[in-house]
Amino acid sequence: MATLTIGDREVTVDDGFLRLSPAEQGRAVEEIAGQLGMRAGRQNAASSAAPNDTSGSQGAPYGGLALNSTAGGNEALYGLAGLPVDLTRGAMNLGIRGYNAATGSDVAPIPENSFGGSRYIAETLGQLAPVLDPQNTEDRTAEERIARGAGQGAAGALAPELAARLLLEKGIASASPAIEQAAGRIFGQSASAGQAAANTVIGAAGGAGGVAASDAAPEPLKPIASLLGGLAAGAGGAGLLGVPMLAKEGLQLARNAAEPLTQAGRERLAADRLRASATDIQAVRDNLDQGATELVPGSQPTTFQMSGDMGLGGLERGAAARRPELFNQRRADQNAAQVNAIGGLQSNGAPEAVVSAIRKRMNEIDADADTAIAQAQGSARTSAERVGQGQAPEQAGAALRASLEAARGVAKDRERALWRAVDPDGTLALAPAGLKREAETITTGRTQSAKPPSGEEAAILDVVKGYGDVVPLRELTDLSSRLKTEMRAERMANGESPAYARMSRLSSAIHADLDGAVAGKVQQEAQAVAAGQMSIDQTMFANLRREQEGWLAGRQSTARIANGGSDPVGYGAGRQDAFSRPSGAEGQTRGRFGAAPRDPRLPSNDLQPSFDAAANERLTAARQATADRIATFDNPTLRPLRQRAGTNAPYAVPDSAVPGRLFTGSPQSFEAIQTFRQAVGDGPALDALGPYVVDRARKAALRDDGTFDPNRLASWRRLHSDALRAFPELDARLADAGTAADTLAQVTRMQSKAREEAAKGVLARLIGLDDPSDVTRTIGAVFNRQDAANQMLRLRSAIGKSEEASQGLRKAIVDHIRARFVGNTESGTSGLGTVKSDGFQTFIRQNAPALRAAGFSDDEVRTMGRVAADLQRANRSIASVKLPGGSNTVQDMLAVGRQGETPTLLSRVLMNIPAAAGGAGGFFLGGPLTAAAGAIGAKTVADMRRAGIETVEDLVADALLNPQRAKLLLATPSRKTERATWELLGQYYRRAATVGAGTGMANEDRRQAAGAR
C-alpha cells in the first residue's frame, strides 16, 4: 500500500497506483483532490506518492546505471520512431505561436504527447510497463547520467541502420536507392557484425562524452560543451578502433613493396593488373568459365577474345605492342587451324565425276521417258479401238433411212389391218342425220354475199346431199378421208379459211353421228334392262368387255412367244388394240342388230343401222393408228428424211446428210434422236446411228498414231453433250478413250518437262564441261544465285547415289571456298594465306541451306559456322579496340611509351630516394662507410624490384595469351588496399560525429526539461 500527501491531507492508495505512468498518476491525484475539494498540480503527483510507502517498495521514479542506460536507449529509439510526428508537431506549433503573436489569439498548441510522437510512444509503452517510459527513470548521479548518455548514443548509432535494413528486407526502401545511399553516407553501412559492434561502441562513447562534458561545463556553456564532448569522445573511440587497422595496413605496404621480388608476389601483381584493367571482372570470370576455349581445333583464343572485355582488349593491345612476336604467332596459329578446318571437310574427290554422273542420269531420264510414253500410247490406242471403227455418213444415212422406211412400212401395214377390221365385209351402216343437217346448214345458211363452196368442198356437199337416212359405214369413212385430205390442202394453201372452217364442221358431224349410233344402242339396252327384258350381262358393253379381255390375253401370249418370252418392242410396243372382231362373226348371239344387206349400194330405205360400240372401238383404234403413224413417222423431224418428188424419185435429203439431221451439236439433237428411236426401236436406231457418232468423233479428234487428241475430243464431246445423252455407253467409251489420251498427254508433258529441267540451269552448264577447274568454278557460281539451295538439290538429285560424284561435288565446293576466301597474304611465316574473315562469315551465314543441300552434314555445316565464329572472335584483337579517327598503329603506341625515356628532374629524385634512404640509415648506424653500403644496398633492392615488375609484364602478356592462366590468376584472392582501410576509418569518424552530435543535443533537451520540472 502507498500513502499520498495531497495538500495537508494523506490518502492511502493500493499498489496499482505505483504501476501507473507519471501522467496517469497526475490525473489520479487531481481526481482525488477534486473529490476532497482541494487543488493539486500534476507535477506534484509523483513526489506526493513517495513518502509513507506502506508497502516497503522504493516506487517510481526508477534509477541505477543499468536502467538509465536502458532509458537512454529507449529515448533514442522513441525519438527515431516518432521523429516524423515530432517534426510535424513542432512546425505546426511554431505556426500557432506566430498566429497568436500576430492576431492576439490564444490558440492552444498541440500537446507533446500527440498521437504518433515520441512522447506518445513512451507513454503508451509505459502503460504496459512503467520502466519502458524513460521519464519514470531518474539519473540522480553523474555516473547514471553518463550511462544514460552512453545508452542513448549506442542506440542512436545502431537504430537507423537496423531500420534501414528492415525496410530493405520488406522491399520498401529498395524502391528508392537514392534514400538508401544518402542514409549510408550519413550513418554508415556495416559490412559485418564486427563493424556493427564497432559502430555501437563509437555511439556509446560519443553519448557518454557528451554528457560528461555537459556536466563539467558551466551553465551557459553546457549546450556547446555537450555537443563538442560527444564529437570528441566519438572521434576518440573511432581512432582507437582504427589503430590496429593502420598498423596492419603499414605492414601490408611493406609487403607490397617487396612483392616484385618473389614469384607469388609477381603473380599477385599480374592478377591485380588484370582486375584493374577489366571493365567487368565478374563477367570476365563467367566468360572464362563458360566459354569454349577452342571453337576450331588448334585455334586458341586470347583472354580478350574469349571474354570480350574491352578493358582487357586495351591491355592486350599494349602487350602486343611490347611483344609483337607472341601475338603475331598466335594469329598465325589461329589462321592455320581455320584453313585446315575448311580443307578437312573434303580432302579427296574429283569434281569431274559430277559431270559423268549427270550425263548418266540424263541417259536414264531419256530411256525412262521413252518407256513411259510408249506404255501410255499403247493404252490410249487400245481405248480408241474399243470405241469402234465407225461408219461413213453415206452408209450410215442409208442404213438409217432403210430402218425408218422399214419401221414405217410395218406401222402402215398394221394401220391398214386395223382399218380393214372395222368393216371387213362392208355390212355396217348408220344414220348420218347430223352430217346431213350440218351440210344443209352450210348450204342454206350462207348469205348472198358469202363466197359459195367450190371445187372439192362443193363436191363433198353434193355427195352428202345424196345420202339417205342410212348409209354404209364405208361411205362415211371414205368421206372422212376425202374431207381431211381437202382440209390439209386448204390449210396449206389458204390457212384456216372459211372453207377450212366449214369442212371442219362436216368432219365433226361425222364423228358425232358415229358416237350417236352407239349412244342410241346403249339407251335401248338400258331401257330393256330397266324393264326386265334383258340381263345386264347380255348388253353390248358386257359382251364387248368379255370379248376384249379374251382377245387381248391371246394377243399378248402370242406376242411373248414371238419375242422369245419378252415384251414386244419397237413401234406400237405395249399399245392395247381395243377393238372387237366384226359384228357379223357372232350373229344375234351378241345382241346386235340383224345383219345388213350384203350389197351396201342398195337403196337407203333397204338399209338398217348396224354400227355398234364394237365397230366404234375398231374405228377408233384405226384412227389412232393413223394418228400414231403420222406423229411417229411424218413429224417435222423424220418426214424430211423420206420426202421425194415421186415414188421412184431420189430423196430430197441425200444419204450422207441423214445422220447429220439427227446427231448435231444443238440442244435439240437429243430430242431428234429420241424421236428416231421411238420410230424404229432402240436396237435398230443405235445400230444405225452409233457407228456414225464414232466416225464423227474419230474425224474430229483421232490422230495418225491411232490415239485421240484429248483436247479436241473433250471439245467435241462438250459440243455434242446433249446428243451423247442418247448414247450413254458410247459416251462412256469415248470418255475412257479421252482419259487414256489425256494420260498419254500428261506422261508426254512430264517426260518432256523432265528432259527440259535436266537440260537447263547448272546441269546444262555442267554437262558440256570436262576440265576440273571449270567444273569447280561452275559449281561455285551456284552460291551467287538467289535459289542456290534449290539448284544444289537439283544437282544432288541429278548425280543420284553415286558416292564418287558426291565426293566430287563436295570437293568442288571446298576448293571454291578456299579459292575465294583464302587470300595470298601469308599469315606470319606459316606458308598459308590469310582467311578473309568478313567474306567467309557472310558466305556461311547466307549459304548454310545450300551447303546442306549439297551434301554437307549438320555437323560439317556447324564446323564451318565455328570457323566463322572463330574468325569473328579473333577479329576482336584487330578491330574492337581501334580508336576512331586515329592511325592506331603500333608505332603510335610505342611513341607514347618513348615519351618517358628521358627522365625528368622529379623522376631522377624519385629514382634515387631508395639510395638516399639507405645511405641515411647507414650513416646513423655506423658513419660514412656504413652510409655508402646502405645506399648501394638500397639501390640494388630497388633495381631488383624494377626487374621484378618487368617480369610481371611478361606474366600479364602470358595471361592475355592463355585464358586458362588468366583464369587461375583471377582466382587468387585480391589483397586489401590502403584506400579500403582509409574508407573504413572515414566511415567510423563520420558515424562518431553524427552520433555524438545527436546525443549531445538530446541530453541538453532532457536536462532543460528536467530543470523545468
PDB file of N, CA, C and O in Angstrom, residues 423-472:
ATOM      1  N   ASP A 423     -64.728 -52.794-140.799  1.00  0.00           N
ATOM      2  CA  ASP A 423     -65.900 -53.276-141.555  1.00  0.00           C
ATOM      3  C   ASP A 423     -65.394 -54.218-142.641  1.00  0.00           C
ATOM      4  O   ASP A 423     -65.347 -53.878-143.828  1.00  0.00           O
ATOM      5  N   PRO A 424     -64.998 -55.430-142.224  1.00  0.00           N
ATOM      6  CA  PRO A 424     -64.306 -56.298-143.179  1.00  0.00           C
ATOM      7  C   PRO A 424     -65.192 -56.735-144.360  1.00  0.00           C
ATOM      8  O   PRO A 424     -64.691 -56.900-145.466  1.00  0.00           O
ATOM      9  N   ASP A 425     -66.499 -56.923-144.146  1.00  0.00           N
ATOM     10  CA  ASP A 425     -67.371 -57.379-145.246  1.00  0.00           C
ATOM     11  C   ASP A 425     -68.270 -56.286-145.768  1.00  0.00           C
ATOM     12  O   ASP A 425     -69.181 -56.529-146.568  1.00  0.00           O
ATOM     13  N   GLY A 426     -68.110 -55.065-145.290  1.00  0.00           N
ATOM     14  CA  GLY A 426     -68.852 -53.904-145.801  1.00  0.00           C
ATOM     15  C   GLY A 426     -70.309 -53.912-145.453  1.00  0.00           C
ATOM     16  O   GLY A 426     -71.121 -53.410-146.223  1.00  0.00           O
ATOM     17  N   THR A 427     -70.679 -54.476-144.337  1.00  0.00           N
ATOM     18  CA  THR A 427     -72.091 -54.588-143.990  1.00  0.00           C
ATOM     19  C   THR A 427     -72.552 -53.592-142.941  1.00  0.00           C
ATOM     20  O   THR A 427     -73.741 -53.525-142.636  1.00  0.00           O
ATOM     21  N   LEU A 428     -71.614 -52.832-142.314  1.00  0.00           N
ATOM     22  CA  LEU A 428     -72.010 -51.894-141.255  1.00  0.00           C
ATOM     23  C   LEU A 428     -72.641 -50.659-141.870  1.00  0.00           C
ATOM     24  O   LEU A 428     -72.174 -50.152-142.907  1.00  0.00           O
ATOM     25  N   ALA A 429     -73.728 -50.162-141.237  1.00  0.00           N
ATOM     26  CA  ALA A 429     -74.399 -48.956-141.733  1.00  0.00           C
ATOM     27  C   ALA A 429     -74.881 -48.142-140.541  1.00  0.00           C
ATOM     28  O   ALA A 429     -75.076 -48.677-139.440  1.00  0.00           O
ATOM     29  N   LEU A 430     -75.137 -46.863-140.753  1.00  0.00           N
ATOM     30  CA  LEU A 430     -75.611 -45.989-139.677  1.00  0.00           C
ATOM     31  C   LEU A 430     -76.318 -44.806-140.289  1.00  0.00           C
ATOM     32  O   LEU A 430     -76.167 -44.530-141.492  1.00  0.00           O
ATOM     33  N   ALA A 431     -77.038 -44.067-139.455  1.00  0.00           N
ATOM     34  CA  ALA A 431     -77.819 -42.910-139.935  1.00  0.00           C
ATOM     35  C   ALA A 431     -76.959 -41.660-139.849  1.00  0.00           C
ATOM     36  O   ALA A 431     -76.542 -41.281-138.762  1.00  0.00           O
ATOM     37  N   PRO A 432     -76.683 -40.952-140.983  1.00  0.00           N
ATOM     38  CA  PRO A 432     -75.849 -39.748-140.978  1.00  0.00           C
ATOM     39  C   PRO A 432     -76.686 -38.493-140.761  1.00  0.00           C
ATOM     40  O   PRO A 432     -76.568 -37.510-141.511  1.00  0.00           O
ATOM     41  N   ALA A 433     -77.592 -38.518-139.800  1.00  0.00           N
ATOM     42  CA  ALA A 433     -78.515 -37.396-139.621  1.00  0.00           C
ATOM     43  C   ALA A 433     -77.770 -36.124-139.303  1.00  0.00           C
ATOM     44  O   ALA A 433     -78.056 -35.045-139.862  1.00  0.00           O
ATOM     45  N   GLY A 434     -76.817 -36.159-138.395  1.00  0.00           N
ATOM     46  CA  GLY A 434     -76.069 -34.956-138.025  1.00  0.00           C
ATOM     47  C   GLY A 434     -75.291 -34.402-139.183  1.00  0.00           C
ATOM     48  O   GLY A 434     -75.193 -33.179-139.371  1.00  0.00           O
ATOM     49  N   LEU A 435     -74.675 -35.283-139.996  1.00  0.00           N
ATOM     50  CA  LEU A 435     -73.884 -34.846-141.138  1.00  0.00           C
ATOM     51  C   LEU A 435     -74.784 -34.125-142.130  1.00  0.00           C
ATOM     52  O   LEU A 435     -74.421 -33.068-142.667  1.00  0.00           O
ATOM     53  N   LYS A 436     -75.959 -34.683-142.382  1.00  0.00           N
ATOM     54  CA  LYS A 436     -76.853 -34.084-143.360  1.00  0.00           C
ATOM     55  C   LYS A 436     -77.347 -32.729-142.876  1.00  0.00           C
ATOM     56  O   LYS A 436     -77.462 -31.788-143.657  1.00  0.00           O
ATOM     57  N   ARG A 437     -77.640 -32.631-141.553  1.00  0.00           N
ATOM     58  CA  ARG A 437     -78.104 -31.330-141.039  1.00  0.00           C
ATOM     59  C   ARG A 437     -77.011 -30.277-141.172  1.00  0.00           C
ATOM     60  O   ARG A 437     -77.251 -29.131-141.541  1.00  0.00           O
ATOM     61  N   GLU A 438     -75.768 -30.677-140.893  1.00  0.00           N
ATOM     62  CA  GLU A 438     -74.668 -29.714-140.982  1.00  0.00           C
ATOM     63  C   GLU A 438     -74.458 -29.290-142.423  1.00  0.00           C
ATOM     64  O   GLU A 438     -74.211 -28.121-142.715  1.00  0.00           O
ATOM     65  N   ALA A 439     -74.591 -30.238-143.395  1.00  0.00           N
ATOM     66  CA  ALA A 439     -74.421 -29.893-144.815  1.00  0.00           C
ATOM     67  C   ALA A 439     -75.526 -28.953-145.257  1.00  0.00           C
ATOM     68  O   ALA A 439     -75.304 -28.005-146.019  1.00  0.00           O
ATOM     69  N   GLU A 440     -76.770 -29.239-144.793  1.00  0.00           N
ATOM     70  CA  GLU A 440     -77.887 -28.367-145.147  1.00  0.00           C
ATOM     71  C   GLU A 440     -77.671 -26.973-144.581  1.00  0.00           C
ATOM     72  O   GLU A 440     -77.941 -25.969-145.234  1.00  0.00           O
ATOM     73  N   THR A 441     -77.189 -26.896-143.342  1.00  0.00           N
ATOM     74  CA  THR A 441     -76.939 -25.593-142.708  1.00  0.00           C
ATOM     75  C   THR A 441     -75.889 -24.821-143.493  1.00  0.00           C
ATOM     76  O   THR A 441     -76.018 -23.608-143.715  1.00  0.00           O
ATOM     77  N   ILE A 442     -74.824 -25.502-143.915  1.00  0.00           N
ATOM     78  CA  ILE A 442     -73.763 -24.820-144.670  1.00  0.00           C
ATOM     79  C   ILE A 442     -74.305 -24.301-145.999  1.00  0.00           C
ATOM     80  O   ILE A 442     -73.989 -23.193-146.432  1.00  0.00           O
ATOM     81  N   THR A 443     -75.173 -25.120-146.619  1.00  0.00           N
ATOM     82  CA  THR A 443     -75.659 -24.738-147.956  1.00  0.00           C
ATOM     83  C   THR A 443     -76.677 -23.621-147.867  1.00  0.00           C
ATOM     84  O   THR A 443     -76.621 -22.646-148.626  1.00  0.00           O
ATOM     85  N   THR A 444     -77.631 -23.751-146.954  1.00  0.00           N
ATOM     86  CA  THR A 444     -78.731 -22.775-146.895  1.00  0.00           C
ATOM     87  C   THR A 444     -78.441 -21.592-145.989  1.00  0.00           C
ATOM     88  O   THR A 444     -79.076 -20.538-146.104  1.00  0.00           O
ATOM     89  N   GLY A 445     -77.499 -21.737-145.076  1.00  0.00           N
ATOM     90  CA  GLY A 445     -77.244 -20.650-144.134  1.00  0.00           C
ATOM     91  C   GLY A 445     -76.282 -19.620-144.661  1.00  0.00           C
ATOM     92  O   GLY A 445     -75.932 -18.653-143.968  1.00  0.00           O
ATOM     93  N   ARG A 446     -75.840 -19.785-145.869  1.00  0.00           N
ATOM     94  CA  ARG A 446     -74.886 -18.843-146.444  1.00  0.00           C
ATOM     95  C   ARG A 446     -75.635 -17.615-146.944  1.00  0.00           C
ATOM     96  O   ARG A 446     -76.691 -17.713-147.538  1.00  0.00           O
ATOM     97  N   THR A 447     -75.081 -16.435-146.705  1.00  0.00           N
ATOM     98  CA  THR A 447     -75.662 -15.196-147.227  1.00  0.00           C
ATOM     99  C   THR A 447     -75.344 -15.072-148.694  1.00  0.00           C
ATOM    100  O   THR A 447     -74.479 -15.783-149.234  1.00  0.00           O
ATOM    101  N   GLN A 448     -76.063 -14.141-149.338  1.00  0.00           N
ATOM    102  CA  GLN A 448     -75.821 -13.930-150.766  1.00  0.00           C
ATOM    103  C   GLN A 448     -74.433 -13.354-151.029  1.00  0.00           C
ATOM    104  O   GLN A 448     -73.857 -13.556-152.091  1.00  0.00           O
ATOM    105  N   SER A 449     -73.908 -12.650-149.995  1.00  0.00           N
ATOM    106  CA  SER A 449     -72.588 -12.017-150.189  1.00  0.00           C
ATOM    107  C   SER A 449     -71.455 -12.988-149.968  1.00  0.00           C
ATOM    108  O   SER A 449     -70.315 -12.747-150.393  1.00  0.00           O
ATOM    109  N   ALA A 450     -71.718 -14.090-149.252  1.00  0.00           N
ATOM    110  CA  ALA A 450     -70.641 -15.019-148.943  1.00  0.00           C
ATOM    111  C   ALA A 450     -70.253 -15.816-150.173  1.00  0.00           C
ATOM    112  O   ALA A 450     -71.091 -16.107-151.032  1.00  0.00           O
ATOM    113  N   LYS A 451     -69.015 -16.181-150.216  1.00  0.00           N
ATOM    114  CA  LYS A 451     -68.496 -16.959-151.327  1.00  0.00           C
ATOM    115  C   LYS A 451     -69.014 -18.375-151.210  1.00  0.00           C
ATOM    116  O   LYS A 451     -68.868 -19.025-150.191  1.00  0.00           O
ATOM    117  N   PRO A 452     -69.649 -18.915-152.273  1.00  0.00           N
ATOM    118  CA  PRO A 452     -70.196 -20.262-152.200  1.00  0.00           C
ATOM    119  C   PRO A 452     -69.079 -21.294-152.244  1.00  0.00           C
ATOM    120  O   PRO A 452     -67.996 -21.035-152.757  1.00  0.00           O
ATOM    121  N   PRO A 453     -69.329 -22.501-151.699  1.00  0.00           N
ATOM    122  CA  PRO A 453     -68.329 -23.562-151.782  1.00  0.00           C
ATOM    123  C   PRO A 453     -68.018 -23.870-153.242  1.00  0.00           C
ATOM    124  O   PRO A 453     -68.880 -23.762-154.109  1.00  0.00           O
ATOM    125  N   SER A 454     -66.793 -24.279-153.413  1.00  0.00           N
ATOM    126  CA  SER A 454     -66.378 -24.588-154.785  1.00  0.00           C
ATOM    127  C   SER A 454     -65.438 -25.769-154.754  1.00  0.00           C
ATOM    128  O   SER A 454     -64.936 -26.166-153.699  1.00  0.00           O
ATOM    129  N   GLY A 455     -65.195 -26.267-155.913  1.00  0.00           N
ATOM    130  CA  GLY A 455     -64.210 -27.318-156.051  1.00  0.00           C
ATOM    131  C   GLY A 455     -64.560 -28.554-155.255  1.00  0.00           C
ATOM    132  O   GLY A 455     -65.703 -29.013-155.249  1.00  0.00           O
ATOM    133  N   GLU A 456     -63.583 -29.104-154.603  1.00  0.00           N
ATOM    134  CA  GLU A 456     -63.731 -30.337-153.839  1.00  0.00           C
ATOM    135  C   GLU A 456     -64.741 -30.172-152.707  1.00  0.00           C
ATOM    136  O   GLU A 456     -65.491 -31.100-152.382  1.00  0.00           O
ATOM    137  N   GLU A 457     -64.756 -28.978-152.079  1.00  0.00           N
ATOM    138  CA  GLU A 457     -65.713 -28.761-150.976  1.00  0.00           C
ATOM    139  C   GLU A 457     -67.151 -28.880-151.499  1.00  0.00           C
ATOM    140  O   GLU A 457     -67.996 -29.542-150.870  1.00  0.00           O
ATOM    141  N   ALA A 458     -67.413 -28.258-152.645  1.00  0.00           N
ATOM    142  CA  ALA A 458     -68.758 -28.324-153.214  1.00  0.00           C
ATOM    143  C   ALA A 458     -69.110 -29.755-153.590  1.00  0.00           C
ATOM    144  O   ALA A 458     -70.248 -30.223-153.397  1.00  0.00           O
ATOM    145  N   ALA A 459     -68.132 -30.496-154.132  1.00  0.00           N
ATOM    146  CA  ALA A 459     -68.368 -31.892-154.495  1.00  0.00           C
ATOM    147  C   ALA A 459     -68.712 -32.716-153.263  1.00  0.00           C
ATOM    148  O   ALA A 459     -69.596 -33.590-153.293  1.00  0.00           O
ATOM    149  N   ILE A 460     -68.040 -32.467-152.162  1.00  0.00           N
ATOM    150  CA  ILE A 460     -68.331 -33.204-150.917  1.00  0.00           C
ATOM    151  C   ILE A 460     -69.736 -32.889-150.434  1.00  0.00           C
ATOM    152  O   ILE A 460     -70.482 -33.786-150.008  1.00  0.00           O
ATOM    153  N   LEU A 461     -70.155 -31.634-150.524  1.00  0.00           N
ATOM    154  CA  LEU A 461     -71.514 -31.258-150.094  1.00  0.00           C
ATOM    155  C   LEU A 461     -72.555 -31.941-150.974  1.00  0.00           C
ATOM    156  O   LEU A 461     -73.612 -32.374-150.486  1.00  0.00           O
ATOM    157  N   ASP A 462     -72.273 -32.045-152.257  1.00  0.00           N
ATOM    158  CA  ASP A 462     -73.203 -32.723-153.163  1.00  0.00           C
ATOM    159  C   ASP A 462     -73.343 -34.194-152.803  1.00  0.00           C
ATOM    160  O   ASP A 462     -74.442 -34.774-152.869  1.00  0.00           O
ATOM    161  N   VAL A 463     -72.184 -34.817-152.415  1.00  0.00           N
ATOM    162  CA  VAL A 463     -72.247 -36.230-152.023  1.00  0.00           C
ATOM    163  C   VAL A 463     -73.137 -36.393-150.796  1.00  0.00           C
ATOM    164  O   VAL A 463     -73.952 -37.312-150.718  1.00  0.00           O
ATOM    165  N   VAL A 464     -72.997 -35.507-149.835  1.00  0.00           N
ATOM    166  CA  VAL A 464     -73.782 -35.604-148.599  1.00  0.00           C
ATOM    167  C   VAL A 464     -75.272 -35.441-148.899  1.00  0.00           C
ATOM    168  O   VAL A 464     -76.117 -36.112-148.295  1.00  0.00           O
ATOM    169  N   LYS A 465     -75.569 -34.555-149.847  1.00  0.00           N
ATOM    170  CA  LYS A 465     -76.980 -34.354-150.190  1.00  0.00           C
ATOM    171  C   LYS A 465     -77.606 -35.646-150.721  1.00  0.00           C
ATOM    172  O   LYS A 465     -78.794 -35.880-150.564  1.00  0.00           O
ATOM    173  N   GLY A 466     -76.777 -36.495-151.359  1.00  0.00           N
ATOM    174  CA  GLY A 466     -77.298 -37.720-151.955  1.00  0.00           C
ATOM    175  C   GLY A 466     -77.471 -38.849-150.950  1.00  0.00           C
ATOM    176  O   GLY A 466     -77.944 -39.935-151.311  1.00  0.00           O
ATOM    177  N   TYR A 467     -77.021 -38.675-149.682  1.00  0.00           N
ATOM    178  CA  TYR A 467     -77.153 -39.735-148.676  1.00  0.00           C
ATOM    179  C   TYR A 467     -78.607 -39.884-148.263  1.00  0.00           C
ATOM    180  O   TYR A 467     -79.359 -38.897-148.180  1.00  0.00           O
ATOM    181  N   GLY A 468     -78.982 -41.169-148.028  1.00  0.00           N
ATOM    182  CA  GLY A 468     -80.297 -41.430-147.481  1.00  0.00           C
ATOM    183  C   GLY A 468     -80.276 -41.371-145.959  1.00  0.00           C
ATOM    184  O   GLY A 468     -79.332 -40.892-145.343  1.00  0.00           O
ATOM    185  N   ASP A 469     -81.309 -41.961-145.346  1.00  0.00           N
ATOM    186  CA  ASP A 469     -81.370 -41.938-143.889  1.00  0.00           C
ATOM    187  C   ASP A 469     -80.332 -42.858-143.265  1.00  0.00           C
ATOM    188  O   ASP A 469     -79.870 -42.636-142.136  1.00  0.00           O
ATOM    189  N   VAL A 470     -79.993 -43.940-143.987  1.00  0.00           N
ATOM    190  CA  VAL A 470     -78.963 -44.867-143.504  1.00  0.00           C
ATOM    191  C   VAL A 470     -77.972 -45.091-144.640  1.00  0.00           C
ATOM    192  O   VAL A 470     -78.381 -45.323-145.774  1.00  0.00           O
ATOM    193  N   VAL A 471     -76.668 -45.029-144.293  1.00  0.00           N
ATOM    194  CA  VAL A 471     -75.631 -45.226-145.315  1.00  0.00           C
ATOM    195  C   VAL A 471     -74.623 -46.231-144.785  1.00  0.00           C
ATOM    196  O   VAL A 471     -74.475 -46.402-143.570  1.00  0.00           O
ATOM    197  N   PRO A 472     -73.890 -46.915-145.666  1.00  0.00           N
ATOM    198  CA  PRO A 472     -72.842 -47.833-145.218  1.00  0.00           C
ATOM    199  C   PRO A 472     -71.723 -47.061-144.476  1.00  0.00           C
ATOM    200  O   PRO A 472     -71.437 -45.903-144.778  1.00  0.00           O
TER     201      PRO A 472
END
